[in-house]
Amino acid sequence: MTTILYARVSTRDQTLEHQVTQAEAAGFKIDEVVADHGVSGVRHQLQDRTEGRRLYDKLRSGDTLVLRWLDRLGRNYEDVTDAVRHFIRQGVIIRTVINDMTFDGSTTDPVRQAVRDAMIAFLAATAQAQAEAAKAAQQAGIELAKEKGDRFRGRKPSYDRATFELALSLLGLGNGPSAVSKQTGLSRQTLIRIRDEPEVAAAAMERWGM
């Protein structure tokens, strides 16, 4: 019975150490870490990544796959749902660090199976939607930053791009600013601004070259 943490480090703001530390702080005892660096969850499916592909060979029935959040598997709906269901069929338990969610194939009750599968589909769809929202906000931010120019950079944001995307994702799931504050370390007021005006938040990062 092995516990493997899979990490996808897609931007310069994310670090493998942060994801490992976050998992250990949540009480997970990690036996092995598998990580892909500089890989987009939108453009690269799990099996197309060098390390992600290894999960299909390494994971066995009874093993646990730990993810910071389901979006570490990817941000493509079909890819994520296919991967999760494949591992579940193999007897692998999938757990997330954020919100401590568990997905496995232990239940035989059709109603519980339906609820589980619906949740998987919802989270995968949300991961893709948030990636598209973050990209749109970033593009709008670039245009807004160009309009204002570097002379008006304003105050430097208290968050990096990885935290910004995580906050958008959690807020998009319906979590309130107070709850997301505990997950990200950002103030409630900052999260309200990110929720209500993501393009302005993205513009601030662009003006500061973040």
GROMACS .gro file of C-alpha atoms in nm:
model
  210
    1MET     CA    1   0.000   0.000   0.000
    2THR     CA    2   0.184   0.306  -0.127
    3THR     CA    3   0.086   0.672  -0.101
    4ILE     CA    4   0.201   0.874  -0.401
    5LEU     CA    5   0.171   1.250  -0.431
    6TYR     CA    6   0.138   1.369  -0.789
    7ALA     CA    7   0.226   1.734  -0.845
    8ARG     CA    8   0.200   1.937  -1.162
    9VAL     CA    9   0.410   2.252  -1.142
   10SER     CA   10   0.293   2.458  -1.438
   11THR     CA   11   0.414   2.812  -1.368
   12ARG     CA   12   0.714   2.990  -1.223
   13ASP     CA   13   0.506   3.085  -0.919
   14GLN     CA   14   0.437   2.724  -0.819
   15THR     CA   15   0.687   2.500  -0.643
   16LEU     CA   16   0.700   2.130  -0.579
   17GLU     CA   17   0.809   2.195  -0.222
   18HIS     CA   18   0.495   2.395  -0.153
   19GLN     CA   19   0.267   2.114  -0.269
   20VAL     CA   20   0.457   1.853  -0.068
   21THR     CA   21   0.462   2.071   0.243
   22GLN     CA   22   0.091   2.146   0.210
   23ALA     CA   23   0.012   1.774   0.187
   24GLU     CA   24   0.227   1.684   0.487
   25ALA     CA   25   0.075   1.968   0.691
   26ALA     CA   26  -0.268   1.821   0.614
   27GLY     CA   27  -0.159   1.491   0.769
   28PHE     CA   28  -0.065   1.289   0.462
   29LYS     CA   29   0.232   1.053   0.491
   30ILE     CA   30   0.385   1.053   0.146
   31ASP     CA   31   0.592   0.753   0.031
   32GLU     CA   32   0.682   0.888  -0.312
   33VAL     CA   33   0.647   1.209  -0.509
   34VAL     CA   34   0.587   1.211  -0.885
   35ALA     CA   35   0.597   1.554  -1.048
   36ASP     CA   36   0.580   1.719  -1.389
   37HIS     CA   37   0.738   2.062  -1.424
   38GLY     CA   38   0.644   2.340  -1.664
   39VAL     CA   39   0.350   2.146  -1.804
   40SER     CA   40   0.011   2.292  -1.890
   41GLY     CA   41  -0.292   2.104  -1.766
   42VAL     CA   42  -0.488   2.236  -2.063
   43ARG     CA   43  -0.253   2.147  -2.348
   44HIS     CA   44  -0.098   1.827  -2.211
   45GLN     CA   45  -0.309   1.527  -2.111
   46LEU     CA   46  -0.195   1.319  -1.815
   47GLN     CA   47  -0.070   1.029  -2.027
   48ASP     CA   48   0.124   1.268  -2.251
   49ARG     CA   49   0.336   1.394  -1.961
   50THR     CA   50   0.660   1.213  -1.880
   51GLU     CA   51   0.584   1.168  -1.510
   52GLY     CA   52   0.206   1.162  -1.535
   53ARG     CA   53   0.232   0.858  -1.762
   54ARG     CA   54   0.428   0.675  -1.490
   55LEU     CA   55   0.124   0.684  -1.262
   56TYR     CA   56  -0.052   0.433  -1.486
   57ASP     CA   57   0.235   0.188  -1.433
   58LYS     CA   58   0.308   0.257  -1.067
   59LEU     CA   59  -0.035   0.270  -0.904
   60ARG     CA   60  -0.181  -0.059  -0.785
   61SER     CA   61  -0.499  -0.165  -0.606
   62GLY     CA   62  -0.495  -0.031  -0.250
   63ASP     CA   63  -0.253   0.251  -0.327
   64THR     CA   64  -0.346   0.612  -0.256
   65LEU     CA   65  -0.295   0.895  -0.504
   66VAL     CA   66  -0.273   1.233  -0.331
   67LEU     CA   67  -0.336   1.555  -0.522
   68ARG     CA   68  -0.335   1.912  -0.398
   69TRP     CA   69  -0.656   1.950  -0.598
   70LEU     CA   70  -0.812   1.758  -0.885
   71ASP     CA   71  -0.683   2.018  -1.132
   72ARG     CA   72  -0.328   1.885  -1.081
   73LEU     CA   73  -0.432   1.592  -1.301
   74GLY     CA   74  -0.532   1.844  -1.565
   75ARG     CA   75  -0.776   2.110  -1.675
   76ASN     CA   76  -0.938   1.919  -1.959
   77TYR     CA   77  -1.275   1.772  -1.863
   78GLU     CA   78  -1.252   1.446  -2.058
   79ASP     CA   79  -0.890   1.381  -1.963
   80VAL     CA   80  -0.947   1.430  -1.590
   81THR     CA   81  -1.269   1.227  -1.569
   82ASP     CA   82  -1.115   0.944  -1.773
   83ALA     CA   83  -0.803   0.938  -1.554
   84VAL     CA   84  -0.993   0.941  -1.224
   85ARG     CA   85  -1.233   0.667  -1.333
   86HIS     CA   86  -0.946   0.457  -1.463
   87PHE     CA   87  -0.761   0.471  -1.132
   88ILE     CA   88  -1.079   0.401  -0.936
   89ARG     CA   89  -1.146   0.093  -1.146
   90GLN     CA   90  -0.792  -0.023  -1.065
   91GLY     CA   91  -0.870   0.000  -0.693
   92VAL     CA   92  -0.670   0.319  -0.634
   93ILE     CA   93  -0.795   0.567  -0.372
   94ILE     CA   94  -0.770   0.932  -0.477
   95ARG     CA   95  -0.755   1.200  -0.209
   96THR     CA   96  -0.723   1.577  -0.234
   97VAL     CA   97  -0.534   1.798   0.008
   98ILE     CA   98  -0.776   2.087  -0.035
   99ASN     CA   99  -1.111   2.007   0.129
  100ASP     CA  100  -0.988   1.649   0.201
  101MET     CA  101  -1.206   1.483  -0.062
  102THR     CA  102  -1.186   1.106  -0.129
  103PHE     CA  103  -1.276   0.919  -0.447
  104ASP     CA  104  -1.261   0.540  -0.462
  105GLY     CA  105  -1.446   0.238  -0.591
  106SER     CA  106  -1.531   0.084  -0.255
  107THR     CA  107  -1.903   0.161  -0.264
  108THR     CA  108  -2.135  -0.074  -0.450
  109ASP     CA  109  -2.446   0.130  -0.380
  110PRO     CA  110  -2.565   0.272  -0.715
  111VAL     CA  111  -2.688   0.597  -0.561
  112ARG     CA  112  -2.353   0.664  -0.390
  113GLN     CA  113  -2.172   0.572  -0.710
  114ALA     CA  114  -2.384   0.821  -0.901
  115VAL     CA  115  -2.314   1.095  -0.645
  116ARG     CA  116  -1.940   1.017  -0.658
  117ASP     CA  117  -1.930   1.024  -1.038
  118ALA     CA  118  -2.132   1.345  -1.048
  119MET     CA  119  -1.886   1.510  -0.811
  120ILE     CA  120  -1.591   1.396  -1.022
  121ALA     CA  121  -1.757   1.537  -1.333
  122PHE     CA  122  -1.840   1.863  -1.158
  123LEU     CA  123  -1.486   1.917  -1.029
  124ALA     CA  124  -1.332   1.829  -1.365
  125ALA     CA  125  -1.566   2.067  -1.546
  126THR     CA  126  -1.487   2.337  -1.291
  127ALA     CA  127  -1.112   2.288  -1.342
  128GLN     CA  128  -1.153   2.343  -1.715
  129ALA     CA  129  -1.389   2.638  -1.668
  130GLN     CA  130  -1.153   2.805  -1.422
  131ALA     CA  131  -0.860   2.761  -1.659
  132GLU     CA  132  -1.061   2.933  -1.929
  133ALA     CA  133  -1.171   3.207  -1.686
  134ALA     CA  134  -0.813   3.264  -1.568
  135LYS     CA  135  -0.692   3.286  -1.929
  136ALA     CA  136  -0.967   3.534  -2.014
  137ALA     CA  137  -0.889   3.741  -1.704
  138GLN     CA  138  -0.520   3.736  -1.789
  139GLN     CA  139  -0.585   3.857  -2.144
  140ALA     CA  140  -0.818   4.129  -2.017
  141GLY     CA  141  -0.554   4.220  -1.761
  142ILE     CA  142  -0.289   4.253  -2.030
  143GLU     CA  143  -0.509   4.490  -2.228
  144LEU     CA  144  -0.596   4.690  -1.918
  145ALA     CA  145  -0.231   4.710  -1.817
  146LYS     CA  146  -0.141   4.838  -2.164
  147GLU     CA  147  -0.408   5.106  -2.139
  148LYS     CA  148  -0.289   5.230  -1.800
  149GLY     CA  149   0.079   5.191  -1.875
  150ASP     CA  150   0.364   5.113  -1.637
  151ARG     CA  151   0.343   5.463  -1.489
  152PHE     CA  152   0.033   5.360  -1.301
  153ARG     CA  153   0.142   5.027  -1.160
  154GLY     CA  154  -0.014   5.097  -0.821
  155ARG     CA  155   0.041   4.872  -0.521
  156LYS     CA  156   0.211   4.538  -0.585
  157PRO     CA  157  -0.036   4.247  -0.547
  158SER     CA  158  -0.006   4.037  -0.232
  159TYR     CA  159  -0.048   3.716  -0.435
  160ASP     CA  160   0.133   3.540  -0.718
  161ARG     CA  161  -0.028   3.389  -1.027
  162ALA     CA  162  -0.056   3.039  -0.878
  163THR     CA  163  -0.240   3.174  -0.572
  164PHE     CA  164  -0.460   3.389  -0.795
  165GLU     CA  165  -0.564   3.085  -1.002
  166LEU     CA  166  -0.621   2.875  -0.690
  167ALA     CA  167  -0.838   3.149  -0.539
  168LEU     CA  168  -1.041   3.177  -0.860
  169SER     CA  169  -1.091   2.801  -0.863
  170LEU     CA  170  -1.207   2.779  -0.502
  171LEU     CA  171  -1.433   3.083  -0.535
  172GLY     CA  172  -1.576   2.932  -0.853
  173LEU     CA  173  -1.674   2.623  -0.655
  174GLY     CA  174  -1.896   2.842  -0.441
  175ASN     CA  175  -1.664   2.875  -0.141
  176GLY     CA  176  -1.698   3.204   0.043
  177PRO     CA  177  -1.408   3.450   0.080
  178SER     CA  178  -1.360   3.360   0.448
  179ALA     CA  179  -1.322   2.989   0.370
  180VAL     CA  180  -1.087   3.055   0.076
  181SER     CA  181  -0.881   3.286   0.296
  182LYS     CA  182  -0.788   2.986   0.513
  183GLN     CA  183  -0.674   2.791   0.207
  184THR     CA  184  -0.474   3.068   0.038
  185GLY     CA  185  -0.364   3.300   0.318
  186LEU     CA  186  -0.513   3.598   0.137
  187SER     CA  187  -0.730   3.849   0.315
  188ARG     CA  188  -1.107   3.834   0.276
  189GLN     CA  189  -1.112   4.179   0.111
  190THR     CA  190  -0.848   4.074  -0.142
  191LEU     CA  191  -1.052   3.765  -0.229
  192ILE     CA  192  -1.365   3.971  -0.277
  193ARG     CA  193  -1.176   4.189  -0.524
  194ILE     CA  194  -1.046   3.882  -0.709
  195ARG     CA  195  -1.396   3.734  -0.721
  196ASP     CA  196  -1.568   4.051  -0.837
  197GLU     CA  197  -1.298   4.191  -1.068
  198PRO     CA  198  -1.060   3.913  -1.179
  199GLU     CA  199  -0.947   4.115  -1.481
  200VAL     CA  200  -0.834   4.402  -1.255
  201ALA     CA  201  -0.641   4.159  -1.036
  202ALA     CA  202  -0.480   4.006  -1.347
  203ALA     CA  203  -0.394   4.355  -1.476
  204ALA     CA  204  -0.213   4.437  -1.151
  205MET     CA  205   0.001   4.124  -1.191
  206GLU     CA  206   0.078   4.213  -1.552
  207ARG     CA  207   0.187   4.566  -1.457
  208TRP     CA  208   0.427   4.420  -1.203
  209GLY     CA  209   0.553   4.151  -1.441
  210MET     CA  210   0.412   3.868  -1.229
   0.00000   0.00000   0.00000
